[in-house]
């Protein structure tokens, strides 16, 4: 649990917390979904499909909603992305499928609400129908999947669909990965992450083994000995340090840890500062800042070292932070975390600017201090290769090296998701898991002569 000096818990009532962490974007009613679906042109050569990492046939599922074929709509989505429910909630659809909607170039300029329609269809399936897929004949093959996040779950489901048996290993007590532990609670409200996992695993043939740490409780070589093949979906377990004075003070912590604590504990027991500074410019920084505010922080300031246009947080996320009372400051780099009598009291920043040649400079003579009794660091996550020591798995540019079939340099071992090169998006991880499973299935079929 987080430990903060002179910080009060239970600042808000149960009722206030329930409101603050309720679903940020309430679902469409069925009538609203049908009206929205009927706006679609059902493009034959739909650019929205090309913009979806999992290549969901978006016009097809929207047409199904418009004709009240909810089962067909859900199946179209889930055949391409079994985690379509979570992706509908957390993926930046405004810069993916919805950005490419042809309605954007029309006079009204409002794209089809693809994410909301996708959520409507997948929610209907989870509420009204059983697992829509049936396993193929059992193959007798066993596959170990390390990491029960989006990539691992998508891989496990597709392998189980093909008749293979899968064991999911994860360091956490519950499956779900970032969907369970790393996403703002108001994005995946009402225990949705676990409900989706239960739905996914209802296909059968998938066993979860939690609190199992790669490199400590088992190695890849151990799994390679005991299973027909292995898929690594270990994500980015490390976090970058600021490397500045005062970083070890009580009250200074990783934003990822803060979000995980909030997701895994009673919110009334999670301490939060009165004056919180969040350092970073990505979606994790925004999630941490907004949740700190909704926990009862009086002032939350998000500080980013460059301009708004350089932030990896999407424009929608940046606007969300500001509408939730988060102050956003740009062109400032942290140089020191300030303490008074050994207690955290603020962060000193140097002002920055960009020269005409594009070089960013910070003036150490031009600084300012933002008062803080809590500092959340959200300056990026990194892959930790140590658990793979002793295994012949190559690392390139800080990620696991794979070929176009998701094969690593160790025979019989595949990898995908955030631990491999590519986009760090839930939907991209789901695609990697799905496609790696198809590659694994092909290899297992060939080696067994099927």
PDB file of C-alpha atoms in Angstrom, residues 189-389:
ATOM      1  CA  UNK A 189     -15.918   0.150 -14.501  1.00  0.00           C
ATOM      2  CA  UNK A 190     -18.078  -2.451 -12.760  1.00  0.00           C
ATOM      3  CA  UNK A 191     -15.372  -5.131 -12.758  1.00  0.00           C
ATOM      4  CA  UNK A 192     -15.600  -5.337 -16.539  1.00  0.00           C
ATOM      5  CA  UNK A 193     -12.046  -6.626 -17.014  1.00  0.00           C
ATOM      6  CA  UNK A 194     -12.757  -9.770 -14.986  1.00  0.00           C
ATOM      7  CA  UNK A 195     -16.155 -10.300 -16.550  1.00  0.00           C
ATOM      8  CA  UNK A 196     -14.540 -10.183 -19.976  1.00  0.00           C
ATOM      9  CA  UNK A 197     -11.845 -12.653 -18.885  1.00  0.00           C
ATOM     10  CA  UNK A 198     -14.522 -15.053 -17.615  1.00  0.00           C
ATOM     11  CA  UNK A 199     -16.384 -14.726 -20.913  1.00  0.00           C
ATOM     12  CA  UNK A 200     -13.193 -15.365 -22.897  1.00  0.00           C
ATOM     13  CA  UNK A 201     -12.158 -18.372 -20.823  1.00  0.00           C
ATOM     14  CA  UNK A 202     -15.607 -19.932 -20.988  1.00  0.00           C
ATOM     15  CA  UNK A 203     -14.548 -21.490 -24.282  1.00  0.00           C
ATOM     16  CA  UNK A 204     -12.712 -24.081 -22.191  1.00  0.00           C
ATOM     17  CA  UNK A 205      -9.210 -25.485 -22.381  1.00  0.00           C
ATOM     18  CA  UNK A 206      -7.588 -22.496 -20.647  1.00  0.00           C
ATOM     19  CA  UNK A 207      -6.125 -22.786 -17.143  1.00  0.00           C
ATOM     20  CA  UNK A 208      -4.887 -19.769 -15.202  1.00  0.00           C
ATOM     21  CA  UNK A 209      -1.833 -20.013 -12.908  1.00  0.00           C
ATOM     22  CA  UNK A 210      -1.385 -16.766 -10.978  1.00  0.00           C
ATOM     23  CA  UNK A 211       1.364 -15.318  -8.756  1.00  0.00           C
ATOM     24  CA  UNK A 212       3.931 -17.121 -10.904  1.00  0.00           C
ATOM     25  CA  UNK A 213       6.936 -14.960 -11.720  1.00  0.00           C
ATOM     26  CA  UNK A 214       9.064 -15.618 -14.789  1.00  0.00           C
ATOM     27  CA  UNK A 215      12.733 -15.900 -13.839  1.00  0.00           C
ATOM     28  CA  UNK A 216      11.882 -16.740 -10.226  1.00  0.00           C
ATOM     29  CA  UNK A 217       9.279 -19.506 -10.154  1.00  0.00           C
ATOM     30  CA  UNK A 218      10.044 -20.859 -13.618  1.00  0.00           C
ATOM     31  CA  UNK A 219      12.104 -20.133 -16.726  1.00  0.00           C
ATOM     32  CA  UNK A 220      11.326 -20.226 -20.424  1.00  0.00           C
ATOM     33  CA  UNK A 221      13.525 -23.316 -20.681  1.00  0.00           C
ATOM     34  CA  UNK A 222      11.396 -25.027 -18.025  1.00  0.00           C
ATOM     35  CA  UNK A 223       8.265 -24.302 -20.036  1.00  0.00           C
ATOM     36  CA  UNK A 224       9.886 -25.349 -23.277  1.00  0.00           C
ATOM     37  CA  UNK A 225      10.643 -28.713 -21.695  1.00  0.00           C
ATOM     38  CA  UNK A 226       7.097 -29.247 -20.409  1.00  0.00           C
ATOM     39  CA  UNK A 227       4.996 -27.741 -23.197  1.00  0.00           C
ATOM     40  CA  UNK A 228       4.823 -28.103 -26.950  1.00  0.00           C
ATOM     41  CA  UNK A 229       5.444 -24.396 -27.410  1.00  0.00           C
ATOM     42  CA  UNK A 230       5.568 -21.119 -25.477  1.00  0.00           C
ATOM     43  CA  UNK A 231       4.137 -17.648 -26.110  1.00  0.00           C
ATOM     44  CA  UNK A 232       5.627 -14.699 -24.231  1.00  0.00           C
ATOM     45  CA  UNK A 233       3.313 -11.761 -23.572  1.00  0.00           C
ATOM     46  CA  UNK A 234       5.132 -10.289 -20.587  1.00  0.00           C
ATOM     47  CA  UNK A 235       4.532  -6.613 -21.377  1.00  0.00           C
ATOM     48  CA  UNK A 236       6.634  -3.784 -20.000  1.00  0.00           C
ATOM     49  CA  UNK A 237       7.300  -4.501 -16.343  1.00  0.00           C
ATOM     50  CA  UNK A 238       9.858  -1.768 -15.710  1.00  0.00           C
ATOM     51  CA  UNK A 239       9.377   1.963 -15.250  1.00  0.00           C
ATOM     52  CA  UNK A 240      11.816   4.741 -16.116  1.00  0.00           C
ATOM     53  CA  UNK A 241      13.375   6.753 -13.327  1.00  0.00           C
ATOM     54  CA  UNK A 242      13.650  10.529 -13.338  1.00  0.00           C
ATOM     55  CA  UNK A 243      17.235  10.379 -12.112  1.00  0.00           C
ATOM     56  CA  UNK A 244      16.973  13.542 -10.031  1.00  0.00           C
ATOM     57  CA  UNK A 245      17.536  14.571  -6.419  1.00  0.00           C
ATOM     58  CA  UNK A 246      14.746  13.622  -4.024  1.00  0.00           C
ATOM     59  CA  UNK A 247      13.314  10.805  -6.111  1.00  0.00           C
ATOM     60  CA  UNK A 248      13.469   8.429  -3.131  1.00  0.00           C
ATOM     61  CA  UNK A 249      11.364  10.611  -0.843  1.00  0.00           C
ATOM     62  CA  UNK A 250       8.162   9.196   0.620  1.00  0.00           C
ATOM     63  CA  UNK A 251       5.275  10.304  -1.529  1.00  0.00           C
ATOM     64  CA  UNK A 252       7.179   9.953  -4.809  1.00  0.00           C
ATOM     65  CA  UNK A 253       6.025   6.895  -6.746  1.00  0.00           C
ATOM     66  CA  UNK A 254       5.383   5.445 -10.154  1.00  0.00           C
ATOM     67  CA  UNK A 255       2.038   6.331 -11.686  1.00  0.00           C
ATOM     68  CA  UNK A 256       1.660   2.697 -12.756  1.00  0.00           C
ATOM     69  CA  UNK A 257       1.945   1.575  -9.145  1.00  0.00           C
ATOM     70  CA  UNK A 258      -0.558   4.223  -8.054  1.00  0.00           C
ATOM     71  CA  UNK A 259      -3.098   3.074 -10.649  1.00  0.00           C
ATOM     72  CA  UNK A 260      -2.568  -0.589  -9.752  1.00  0.00           C
ATOM     73  CA  UNK A 261      -3.081   0.160  -6.062  1.00  0.00           C
ATOM     74  CA  UNK A 262      -6.270   2.029  -6.830  1.00  0.00           C
ATOM     75  CA  UNK A 263      -7.554  -0.810  -9.030  1.00  0.00           C
ATOM     76  CA  UNK A 264      -6.767  -3.550  -6.512  1.00  0.00           C
ATOM     77  CA  UNK A 265      -7.801  -1.926  -3.194  1.00  0.00           C
ATOM     78  CA  UNK A 266     -10.857  -0.335  -1.664  1.00  0.00           C
ATOM     79  CA  UNK A 267     -10.684   3.245  -2.926  1.00  0.00           C
ATOM     80  CA  UNK A 268     -11.351   4.629   0.552  1.00  0.00           C
ATOM     81  CA  UNK A 269      -8.073   3.072   1.706  1.00  0.00           C
ATOM     82  CA  UNK A 270      -5.916   4.521  -1.087  1.00  0.00           C
ATOM     83  CA  UNK A 271      -4.037   7.622   0.117  1.00  0.00           C
ATOM     84  CA  UNK A 272      -3.793  10.634  -2.138  1.00  0.00           C
ATOM     85  CA  UNK A 273      -2.018  13.927  -1.614  1.00  0.00           C
ATOM     86  CA  UNK A 274      -3.756  17.263  -1.342  1.00  0.00           C
ATOM     87  CA  UNK A 275      -1.376  18.748  -3.931  1.00  0.00           C
ATOM     88  CA  UNK A 276      -0.361  16.175  -6.524  1.00  0.00           C
ATOM     89  CA  UNK A 277       2.160  16.646  -9.327  1.00  0.00           C
ATOM     90  CA  UNK A 278       2.148  14.171 -12.213  1.00  0.00           C
ATOM     91  CA  UNK A 279       5.230  14.158 -14.455  1.00  0.00           C
ATOM     92  CA  UNK A 280       4.688  12.861 -17.981  1.00  0.00           C
ATOM     93  CA  UNK A 281       2.666  13.322 -21.136  1.00  0.00           C
ATOM     94  CA  UNK A 282       1.076   9.989 -21.983  1.00  0.00           C
ATOM     95  CA  UNK A 283      -2.262   8.350 -21.301  1.00  0.00           C
ATOM     96  CA  UNK A 284      -0.893   6.834 -18.080  1.00  0.00           C
ATOM     97  CA  UNK A 285      -0.076  10.338 -16.831  1.00  0.00           C
ATOM     98  CA  UNK A 286      -3.609  11.479 -17.627  1.00  0.00           C
ATOM     99  CA  UNK A 287      -5.160   8.410 -15.974  1.00  0.00           C
ATOM    100  CA  UNK A 288      -3.114   8.983 -12.822  1.00  0.00           C
ATOM    101  CA  UNK A 289      -3.839  12.710 -12.703  1.00  0.00           C
ATOM    102  CA  UNK A 290      -7.589  12.402 -13.195  1.00  0.00           C
ATOM    103  CA  UNK A 291      -7.894   9.557 -10.702  1.00  0.00           C
ATOM    104  CA  UNK A 292      -5.927  11.492  -8.095  1.00  0.00           C
ATOM    105  CA  UNK A 293      -8.346  14.367  -8.570  1.00  0.00           C
ATOM    106  CA  UNK A 294     -11.334  12.042  -8.297  1.00  0.00           C
ATOM    107  CA  UNK A 295      -9.919  10.489  -5.128  1.00  0.00           C
ATOM    108  CA  UNK A 296     -10.070  13.907  -3.501  1.00  0.00           C
ATOM    109  CA  UNK A 297      -6.824  15.728  -4.295  1.00  0.00           C
ATOM    110  CA  UNK A 298      -7.403  19.463  -4.068  1.00  0.00           C
ATOM    111  CA  UNK A 299      -4.855  20.399  -6.738  1.00  0.00           C
ATOM    112  CA  UNK A 300      -3.435  18.187  -9.475  1.00  0.00           C
ATOM    113  CA  UNK A 301      -0.833  19.517 -11.893  1.00  0.00           C
ATOM    114  CA  UNK A 302       0.345  17.507 -14.891  1.00  0.00           C
ATOM    115  CA  UNK A 303       3.708  18.739 -16.147  1.00  0.00           C
ATOM    116  CA  UNK A 304       5.173  17.747 -19.507  1.00  0.00           C
ATOM    117  CA  UNK A 305       8.638  18.584 -20.805  1.00  0.00           C
ATOM    118  CA  UNK A 306       7.511  19.634 -24.290  1.00  0.00           C
ATOM    119  CA  UNK A 307       4.458  21.159 -25.982  1.00  0.00           C
ATOM    120  CA  UNK A 308       0.919  19.787 -26.114  1.00  0.00           C
ATOM    121  CA  UNK A 309       1.395  18.710 -29.734  1.00  0.00           C
ATOM    122  CA  UNK A 310       4.232  16.409 -28.657  1.00  0.00           C
ATOM    123  CA  UNK A 311       2.297  14.574 -25.936  1.00  0.00           C
ATOM    124  CA  UNK A 312       1.533  10.917 -26.593  1.00  0.00           C
ATOM    125  CA  UNK A 313      -1.781  11.353 -24.782  1.00  0.00           C
ATOM    126  CA  UNK A 314      -4.442  11.897 -27.397  1.00  0.00           C
ATOM    127  CA  UNK A 315      -6.257  15.248 -27.715  1.00  0.00           C
ATOM    128  CA  UNK A 316      -9.351  13.594 -26.230  1.00  0.00           C
ATOM    129  CA  UNK A 317      -7.336  12.442 -23.196  1.00  0.00           C
ATOM    130  CA  UNK A 318      -5.769  15.881 -22.763  1.00  0.00           C
ATOM    131  CA  UNK A 319      -9.180  17.528 -22.844  1.00  0.00           C
ATOM    132  CA  UNK A 320     -10.470  14.916 -20.393  1.00  0.00           C
ATOM    133  CA  UNK A 321      -7.728  15.869 -17.924  1.00  0.00           C
ATOM    134  CA  UNK A 322      -8.562  19.551 -18.086  1.00  0.00           C
ATOM    135  CA  UNK A 323     -12.322  19.040 -17.809  1.00  0.00           C
ATOM    136  CA  UNK A 324     -11.624  17.010 -14.668  1.00  0.00           C
ATOM    137  CA  UNK A 325      -9.832  19.887 -12.980  1.00  0.00           C
ATOM    138  CA  UNK A 326      -6.240  18.938 -13.804  1.00  0.00           C
ATOM    139  CA  UNK A 327      -3.902  21.847 -14.526  1.00  0.00           C
ATOM    140  CA  UNK A 328      -1.581  21.082 -17.455  1.00  0.00           C
ATOM    141  CA  UNK A 329       1.779  22.826 -17.846  1.00  0.00           C
ATOM    142  CA  UNK A 330       4.127  22.404 -20.799  1.00  0.00           C
ATOM    143  CA  UNK A 331       7.779  23.045 -21.595  1.00  0.00           C
ATOM    144  CA  UNK A 332       9.077  22.193 -18.140  1.00  0.00           C
ATOM    145  CA  UNK A 333      11.578  19.507 -17.133  1.00  0.00           C
ATOM    146  CA  UNK A 334      11.957  18.298 -13.503  1.00  0.00           C
ATOM    147  CA  UNK A 335      15.391  18.985 -12.048  1.00  0.00           C
ATOM    148  CA  UNK A 336      14.838  18.384  -8.329  1.00  0.00           C
ATOM    149  CA  UNK A 337      12.207  17.100  -5.932  1.00  0.00           C
ATOM    150  CA  UNK A 338      12.126  19.518  -3.039  1.00  0.00           C
ATOM    151  CA  UNK A 339      11.993  18.505   0.617  1.00  0.00           C
ATOM    152  CA  UNK A 340      11.540  20.482   3.796  1.00  0.00           C
ATOM    153  CA  UNK A 341      12.548  18.859   7.084  1.00  0.00           C
ATOM    154  CA  UNK A 342      12.874  15.590   5.171  1.00  0.00           C
ATOM    155  CA  UNK A 343       9.318  15.742   3.815  1.00  0.00           C
ATOM    156  CA  UNK A 344       8.258  16.158   0.210  1.00  0.00           C
ATOM    157  CA  UNK A 345       7.014  19.673  -0.453  1.00  0.00           C
ATOM    158  CA  UNK A 346       7.352  20.314  -4.195  1.00  0.00           C
ATOM    159  CA  UNK A 347       9.052  19.764  -7.539  1.00  0.00           C
ATOM    160  CA  UNK A 348      11.449  22.224  -9.162  1.00  0.00           C
ATOM    161  CA  UNK A 349      11.249  22.514 -12.945  1.00  0.00           C
ATOM    162  CA  UNK A 350      13.432  24.236 -15.534  1.00  0.00           C
ATOM    163  CA  UNK A 351      11.611  26.090 -18.283  1.00  0.00           C
ATOM    164  CA  UNK A 352      12.182  24.803 -21.781  1.00  0.00           C
ATOM    165  CA  UNK A 353      11.797  25.958 -25.347  1.00  0.00           C
ATOM    166  CA  UNK A 354      12.387  24.749 -28.884  1.00  0.00           C
ATOM    167  CA  UNK A 355      14.954  26.432 -31.092  1.00  0.00           C
ATOM    168  CA  UNK A 356      14.275  27.076 -34.799  1.00  0.00           C
ATOM    169  CA  UNK A 357      16.359  24.000 -35.671  1.00  0.00           C
ATOM    170  CA  UNK A 358      14.057  21.808 -33.546  1.00  0.00           C
ATOM    171  CA  UNK A 359      16.476  21.375 -30.618  1.00  0.00           C
ATOM    172  CA  UNK A 360      14.842  21.493 -27.180  1.00  0.00           C
ATOM    173  CA  UNK A 361      16.736  23.342 -24.468  1.00  0.00           C
ATOM    174  CA  UNK A 362      16.082  23.924 -20.773  1.00  0.00           C
ATOM    175  CA  UNK A 363      17.318  26.950 -18.864  1.00  0.00           C
ATOM    176  CA  UNK A 364      18.605  25.853 -15.460  1.00  0.00           C
ATOM    177  CA  UNK A 365      18.671  29.505 -14.428  1.00  0.00           C
ATOM    178  CA  UNK A 366      14.970  29.902 -15.121  1.00  0.00           C
ATOM    179  CA  UNK A 367      13.148  27.564 -12.755  1.00  0.00           C
ATOM    180  CA  UNK A 368       9.947  27.385 -10.765  1.00  0.00           C
ATOM    181  CA  UNK A 369       8.570  25.139  -8.013  1.00  0.00           C
ATOM    182  CA  UNK A 370       5.171  23.460  -8.017  1.00  0.00           C
ATOM    183  CA  UNK A 371       4.090  22.644  -4.437  1.00  0.00           C
ATOM    184  CA  UNK A 372       3.344  18.959  -3.882  1.00  0.00           C
ATOM    185  CA  UNK A 373       2.849  16.407  -1.138  1.00  0.00           C
ATOM    186  CA  UNK A 374       2.625  13.601  -3.706  1.00  0.00           C
ATOM    187  CA  UNK A 375       4.502  13.102  -6.988  1.00  0.00           C
ATOM    188  CA  UNK A 376       3.511  10.524  -9.607  1.00  0.00           C
ATOM    189  CA  UNK A 377       6.095   9.604 -12.240  1.00  0.00           C
ATOM    190  CA  UNK A 378       4.709   8.664 -15.639  1.00  0.00           C
ATOM    191  CA  UNK A 379       7.751   8.971 -17.864  1.00  0.00           C
ATOM    192  CA  UNK A 380       7.479   5.633 -19.616  1.00  0.00           C
ATOM    193  CA  UNK A 381       7.637   1.891 -19.095  1.00  0.00           C
ATOM    194  CA  UNK A 382      10.429  -0.384 -20.264  1.00  0.00           C
ATOM    195  CA  UNK A 383      10.919  -4.053 -20.994  1.00  0.00           C
ATOM    196  CA  UNK A 384      12.907  -5.956 -18.345  1.00  0.00           C
ATOM    197  CA  UNK A 385      15.065  -8.657 -19.967  1.00  0.00           C
ATOM    198  CA  UNK A 386      16.469 -10.145 -16.728  1.00  0.00           C
ATOM    199  CA  UNK A 387      13.849 -12.946 -16.461  1.00  0.00           C
ATOM    200  CA  UNK A 388      15.072 -14.252 -19.827  1.00  0.00           C
ATOM    201  CA  UNK A 389      18.714 -14.627 -18.771  1.00  0.00           C
TER     202      UNK A 389
END
